[in-house]
Coordinates of C-alpha atoms in Angstrom, one line a residue:
M223 CA 28.3 41.7 25.1
L224 CA 26.2 39.0 23.5
P225 CA 25.6 35.7 25.2
G226 CA 28.4 33.0 25.0
E227 CA 31.0 35.4 24.4
E228 CA 34.2 36.0 26.7
P229 CA 34.1 39.1 28.8
G230 CA 36.4 42.0 27.1
S231 CA 35.9 40.3 23.6
L232 CA 35.2 42.7 20.6
N233 CA 32.2 41.8 18.5
R234 CA 33.4 43.1 14.8
N235 CA 30.2 43.1 13.4
A236 CA 28.4 44.8 16.3
W237 CA 31.5 47.2 16.1
E238 CA 31.2 48.1 12.3
T239 CA 27.4 48.6 12.6
G240 CA 27.6 50.9 15.6
L241 CA 30.5 52.6 13.6
A242 CA 28.3 53.1 10.3
L243 CA 25.4 54.2 12.1
A244 CA 27.6 57.0 14.1
L245 CA 29.3 58.3 10.7
R246 CA 25.7 58.2 9.1
D247 CA 24.4 60.6 11.8
A248 CA 27.7 62.6 11.7
F249 CA 27.4 63.4 8.1
R250 CA 23.8 64.3 8.6
S251 CA 24.7 66.9 11.1
G252 CA 27.5 68.4 9.5
D253 CA 29.9 67.4 12.4
L254 CA 31.8 65.0 9.9
F255 CA 32.5 66.2 6.4
I256 CA 34.8 65.2 3.3
P257 CA 37.1 67.6 2.0
E258 CA 36.4 68.7 -1.4
S259 CA 33.2 66.8 -1.6
K260 CA 29.8 68.4 -3.1
Q261 CA 27.5 66.4 -0.8
H262 CA 29.3 66.0 2.5
V263 CA 30.9 69.5 2.9
A264 CA 31.6 71.2 6.3
F265 CA 28.3 73.0 7.5
W266 CA 30.3 76.3 7.7
D267 CA 31.2 75.8 4.0
L268 CA 27.6 76.1 3.3
L269 CA 27.5 79.6 4.7
L270 CA 29.1 83.1 3.4
S271 CA 31.6 84.6 6.1
D272 CA 31.7 88.4 6.5
D273 CA 34.8 88.5 4.5
R274 CA 33.4 86.4 1.4
W275 CA 30.1 88.4 1.4
E276 CA 31.9 91.5 1.1
D277 CA 33.8 90.3 -1.6
S278 CA 30.9 88.6 -3.7
K279 CA 28.2 91.1 -2.6
A280 CA 28.4 93.5 -5.6
D281 CA 28.4 90.5 -8.0
S282 CA 25.6 88.7 -6.4
F283 CA 23.1 92.0 -6.8
A284 CA 24.0 92.1 -10.6
D285 CA 23.6 88.4 -11.2
L286 CA 20.4 88.4 -9.6
E287 CA 19.4 91.3 -11.1
Q288 CA 18.2 93.1 -7.4
P289 CA 18.8 96.6 -6.6
Q290 CA 21.3 97.6 -3.9
P291 CA 19.8 97.6 -0.5
T292 CA 19.6 101.4 -0.1
E293 CA 17.5 101.3 -3.6
V294 CA 15.0 99.0 -2.1
R295 CA 12.7 101.0 -0.7
P296 CA 12.5 104.0 -3.1
R297 CA 11.9 101.5 -6.0
L298 CA 9.1 99.8 -4.4
V299 CA 7.5 103.2 -3.5
D300 CA 8.0 104.4 -7.1
E301 CA 6.7 101.0 -8.4
F302 CA 3.6 101.2 -6.0
Q303 CA 2.6 104.9 -6.9
D304 CA 3.1 103.8 -10.8
G305 CA 0.8 100.9 -10.3
N306 CA -2.0 103.0 -8.4
R307 CA -1.7 105.8 -11.1
R308 CA -2.4 103.1 -13.6
A309 CA -5.4 101.5 -11.8
G310 CA -6.8 105.1 -11.2
S311 CA -6.9 106.1 -15.0
R312 CA -8.6 102.5 -15.5
Y313 CA -11.1 102.6 -13.0
G314 CA -12.7 105.6 -15.0
Q315 CA -13.4 103.1 -17.7
D316 CA -14.5 100.0 -15.8
R317 CA -17.8 99.2 -15.4
F318 CA -17.3 96.8 -12.5
A319 CA -14.8 98.5 -10.2
R320 CA -14.6 102.2 -9.3
V321 CA -12.7 104.4 -6.5
D322 CA -15.0 106.4 -4.4
Q323 CA -13.5 108.7 -1.6
G324 CA -10.3 106.6 -1.6
R325 CA -12.1 103.4 -1.2
L326 CA -12.6 100.5 -4.1
K327 CA -16.4 99.9 -5.0
L328 CA -17.4 97.2 -6.8
R329 CA -20.8 97.1 -8.4
R330 CA -22.8 94.2 -9.8
D331 CA -25.3 94.3 -12.8
D332 CA -28.6 93.2 -11.7
K333 CA -29.3 90.3 -14.0
K334 CA -33.1 90.1 -15.1
K335 CA -34.6 86.9 -15.6
P336 CA -35.3 86.4 -19.3
P337 CA -38.9 85.6 -19.9
E338 CA -39.9 82.0 -20.2
S339 CA -40.0 81.5 -23.9
R340 CA -43.2 79.4 -25.2
L341 CA -40.7 76.5 -26.0
Q342 CA -39.3 76.4 -22.7
K343 CA -43.0 76.3 -21.4
M344 CA -43.8 73.5 -23.6
I345 CA -40.5 71.2 -22.3
N346 CA -41.2 72.0 -18.8
A347 CA -44.9 70.8 -19.2
S348 CA -43.8 67.6 -20.9
L349 CA -41.3 67.0 -18.1
P350 CA -43.3 65.9 -14.8
L351 CA -41.6 65.3 -11.4
V352 CA -39.9 61.8 -11.3
R353 CA -39.6 60.2 -8.1
V354 CA -36.1 58.8 -7.4
E355 CA -37.0 55.2 -7.2
Q356 CA -38.8 54.9 -10.5
L357 CA -35.9 56.8 -12.1
L358 CA -33.7 53.9 -10.9
M359 CA -36.3 51.2 -12.1
D360 CA -36.2 53.0 -15.7
V361 CA -32.5 53.1 -15.7
D362 CA -32.4 49.3 -15.1
R363 CA -34.8 48.7 -17.6
S364 CA -32.4 50.1 -20.2
T365 CA -29.1 49.1 -18.5
R366 CA -30.0 45.8 -16.3
F367 CA -27.5 47.0 -13.8
T368 CA -29.3 45.1 -10.8
Q369 CA -28.1 41.8 -12.2
S370 CA -24.6 42.8 -11.2
F371 CA -25.4 42.7 -7.6
L372 CA -24.7 39.0 -6.7
P373 CA -23.4 37.2 -3.3
V374 CA -20.1 36.0 -2.7
Q375 CA -21.2 32.5 -3.6
Q376 CA -22.0 34.2 -7.2
H377 CA -25.7 32.1 -7.1
R378 CA -28.6 34.0 -8.4
S379 CA -31.3 33.0 -6.1
R380 CA -33.0 36.0 -4.7
P381 CA -34.6 36.2 -1.4
E382 CA -38.5 37.4 -1.1
E383 CA -38.8 41.4 -2.2
F384 CA -35.3 41.2 -3.3
Y385 CA -35.7 43.9 -6.1
K386 CA -37.5 46.4 -3.5
S387 CA -35.1 45.9 -1.1
L388 CA -31.9 46.4 -3.2
L389 CA -33.5 49.7 -4.7
A390 CA -34.4 50.6 -1.1
A391 CA -30.8 49.9 0.1
I392 CA -29.2 51.8 -2.6
I393 CA -31.3 54.7 -1.9
S394 CA -30.6 54.8 1.7
Q395 CA -26.8 54.9 1.3
A396 CA -26.9 57.2 -1.9
T397 CA -28.8 59.9 0.2
N398 CA -27.4 59.1 3.4
L399 CA -30.9 58.5 4.6
G400 CA -29.8 55.3 6.5
V401 CA -31.2 51.9 6.8
V402 CA -33.7 52.5 9.9
S403 CA -35.3 55.6 8.3
M404 CA -35.6 53.8 5.0
S405 CA -37.2 50.8 6.4
A406 CA -40.0 52.9 7.8
S407 CA -40.6 54.7 4.6
V408 CA -41.0 51.5 2.3
T409 CA -44.0 49.1 2.8
G410 CA -42.8 45.9 2.7
V411 CA -38.9 46.3 3.5
T412 CA -38.1 45.8 7.3
L413 CA -34.7 46.6 8.6
D414 CA -33.6 43.2 8.8
M415 CA -34.3 42.6 4.7
L416 CA -32.2 46.0 4.3
R417 CA -29.2 45.0 6.3
Y418 CA -29.1 41.5 4.4
V419 CA -29.1 43.2 1.0
L420 CA -26.1 45.7 2.4
H421 CA -24.3 42.7 3.7
Y422 CA -24.4 40.0 1.2
Y423 CA -25.0 41.8 -2.2
I424 CA -23.8 45.6 -2.0
R425 CA -20.2 45.2 -2.1
E426 CA -17.3 47.2 -3.8
E427 CA -16.5 44.7 -6.8
T428 CA -20.8 44.6 -7.4
L429 CA -20.8 48.6 -7.3
N430 CA -18.1 48.7 -9.9
D431 CA -19.8 46.2 -11.8
A432 CA -23.3 47.8 -11.7
N433 CA -21.4 51.3 -12.4
A434 CA -19.6 49.9 -15.5
A435 CA -23.2 48.5 -16.9
I436 CA -24.5 51.9 -16.7
V437 CA -21.5 53.8 -18.1
N438 CA -21.7 51.2 -21.1
A439 CA -24.9 52.1 -21.6
H440 CA -24.6 55.7 -21.4
H441 CA -21.7 55.4 -24.0
A442 CA -23.7 53.8 -26.6
L443 CA -26.4 56.6 -26.6
P444 CA -25.9 59.1 -29.4
L445 CA -26.3 62.1 -27.0
S446 CA -23.0 61.1 -25.6
A447 CA -20.8 61.4 -28.8
I448 CA -21.8 65.4 -28.7
H449 CA -19.7 65.8 -25.4
G450 CA -16.8 63.9 -26.6
D451 CA -15.5 60.2 -28.0
G452 CA -15.0 58.8 -24.5
Q453 CA -11.1 59.0 -24.9
T454 CA -10.2 61.7 -22.7
S455 CA -11.0 61.7 -18.6
S456 CA -10.2 63.7 -15.7
S457 CA -10.0 62.9 -12.0
D458 CA -10.3 65.2 -8.8
G459 CA -11.2 64.6 -5.2
Q460 CA -14.4 66.3 -3.1
R461 CA -13.9 66.4 0.5
F462 CA -16.5 65.5 3.2
K463 CA -16.6 66.2 7.1
I464 CA -17.2 62.9 8.6
R465 CA -18.5 62.1 12.1
A466 CA -18.4 58.5 12.4
A467 CA -14.9 56.9 13.2
S468 CA -13.1 55.8 10.3
L469 CA -9.6 54.6 9.3
L470 CA -9.6 57.0 6.2
A471 CA -10.7 60.1 8.2
S472 CA -8.0 62.5 8.8
Y473 CA -8.0 66.2 10.1
Y474 CA -7.8 69.0 7.6
P475 CA -7.6 72.4 8.9
R476 CA -8.3 74.2 5.7
Y477 CA -11.7 73.0 5.4
F478 CA -13.1 71.2 8.4
G479 CA -10.8 73.3 11.1
Y480 CA -8.9 71.5 13.7
Y481 CA -11.4 69.3 15.5
D482 CA -13.6 67.8 12.8
K483 CA -11.9 65.1 10.5
G484 CA -13.0 64.5 7.1
I485 CA -12.4 61.9 4.0
S486 CA -12.1 62.7 0.2
L487 CA -13.9 61.0 -2.5
Y488 CA -11.7 60.8 -5.7
T489 CA -13.4 60.4 -9.0
H490 CA -12.4 59.7 -12.6
V491 CA -14.8 61.3 -15.1
S492 CA -15.0 60.6 -18.9
D493 CA -15.4 63.3 -21.2
Q494 CA -18.7 62.1 -21.9
F495 CA -19.4 62.8 -18.2
A496 CA -19.5 59.6 -17.2
V497 CA -18.3 58.6 -13.7
F498 CA -16.2 55.3 -14.2
S499 CA -14.0 55.2 -11.1
T500 CA -14.8 56.5 -7.8
R501 CA -13.1 55.7 -4.2
A502 CA -12.9 57.0 -0.9
I503 CA -9.4 58.1 0.4
S504 CA -7.8 59.8 3.2
C505 CA -7.6 63.7 3.0
G506 CA -4.0 63.5 4.3
P507 CA -1.9 62.2 1.1
R508 CA -1.4 63.6 -2.1
E509 CA -4.3 62.9 -4.6
A510 CA -1.4 61.8 -7.1
L511 CA -1.3 58.3 -5.7
Y512 CA -4.7 57.3 -6.6
V513 CA -4.6 58.7 -10.4
L514 CA -3.3 55.3 -11.7
D515 CA -5.7 53.2 -9.6
G516 CA -9.0 54.7 -11.3
L517 CA -7.1 54.4 -14.8
L518 CA -6.1 50.7 -14.4
D519 CA -9.1 49.5 -12.7
N520 CA -11.3 50.9 -15.4
N521 CA -13.5 47.8 -16.6
T522 CA -16.0 49.9 -18.8
I523 CA -15.5 50.3 -23.0
L524 CA -14.1 53.6 -22.5
R525 CA -10.9 53.5 -24.5
L526 CA -9.1 56.1 -22.7
R527 CA -6.2 57.8 -24.0
E528 CA -5.5 61.3 -22.2
H529 CA -6.0 62.3 -18.6
T530 CA -5.8 65.5 -16.8
T531 CA -5.6 66.1 -13.1
D532 CA -5.2 69.4 -11.3
T533 CA -1.9 70.2 -9.4
D534 CA -2.6 67.8 -6.4
G535 CA -2.9 65.0 -8.8
Y536 CA 0.4 65.5 -10.4
T537 CA 4.0 64.2 -10.0
E538 CA 6.9 63.6 -12.1
I539 CA 6.6 59.6 -10.7
V540 CA 3.0 59.5 -12.0
F541 CA 4.0 60.9 -15.4
A542 CA 6.8 58.4 -15.5
L543 CA 4.8 55.6 -14.7
C544 CA 2.2 56.0 -17.4
Y545 CA 5.5 56.3 -19.7
L546 CA 6.6 53.2 -18.3
L547 CA 3.2 51.4 -18.8
G548 CA 3.1 52.8 -22.3
T549 CA 4.9 49.4 -23.6
T550 CA 2.1 47.3 -22.6
S551 CA -1.8 46.6 -23.3
C552 CA -4.1 46.2 -20.2
R553 CA -6.7 43.8 -19.9
G554 CA -7.5 43.1 -16.2
S555 CA -9.6 40.6 -14.9
R556 CA -12.7 43.2 -14.7
T557 CA -13.1 43.8 -18.1
S558 CA -13.9 40.4 -19.0
R559 CA -17.6 41.4 -19.0
A560 CA -17.1 44.1 -21.4
S561 CA -14.9 41.7 -23.6
N562 CA -17.3 39.1 -23.7
S563 CA -20.0 41.5 -25.0
I564 CA -17.9 44.1 -27.3
D565 CA -15.0 43.4 -29.0
H566 CA -12.7 45.5 -26.8
R567 CA -9.3 44.2 -25.9
G568 CA -8.8 46.9 -23.3
P569 CA -7.4 50.4 -23.3
R570 CA -3.9 50.3 -24.4
L571 CA -1.7 52.5 -21.9
K572 CA 0.5 53.6 -24.6
E573 CA -1.9 55.6 -26.1
R574 CA -2.3 57.0 -22.7
S575 CA -0.7 60.4 -21.7
L576 CA -1.3 62.9 -18.5
L577 CA -1.9 66.3 -19.5
Y578 CA -1.2 68.9 -17.5

């Protein structure tokens, strides 16, 4: 009884709601059914009684092309013996496997290391070891990716020793070395400087812009066209064990057992071997939920038309969404930089398709 109602009065809305919920639960459990209905049928109509099974048993085996129960075991034995004979006859001609005293033996050819050619020696001599910080500086001279790291206020003023602190902070996160160990390894860079750069300059949007600058420069290289034209991409996830507390971490017994948690890094790679999207996701849900994110958030000059995934990245809904998006052209806010420098109106989604 609701407040303000007289004792013994009936609230019609509450009564109808309760009746609807009770009918729903009864339909789901099979306690209530509708005659001649294909969905809400009686529970026992879904099962074959003994009499109905005896009447339809012969036709069922014929329709399913299955042997009679009394013929199953002899047929399986005959199939096993036949397969065993065929395998035994082939092992005599196989250089990889053989049967020795009833046990399968696998052999492996010894791979001899080919002699180092004169050309290979010349190439190795001309490629000295390169330190990772020197490599980053060389890449920055060609791509200017460090200019993408701006604070939230978007001002271009830089603190003292910013360039060195930025490279050290990137290396500390990329190599999982940490800012404490990195501050002890680089002269002139303190722990507070690294934390300041990580807090104000290295964010998701700045990392995406820096990565886009590298991908755009990589796309313009002549060697990149050898691998592909930048119109095909693929995506897949890599799982890593994680010890720190994280909202994305989840149990994944297949790889980490029942006591350790892990996360997935879902990456989108073009046919030119350029990673244009990376996202940290949970191991629990299907990877198909994040396929369209990497394609729609593409802020590079790559004109992607085809995308491939594995089984975990495929659902009919993803395929349908790509088809529905095919009638529009995409020009997101993050493509403005590429649009200013190159006459590029964004990837046309109607030319994209998911190939599996």
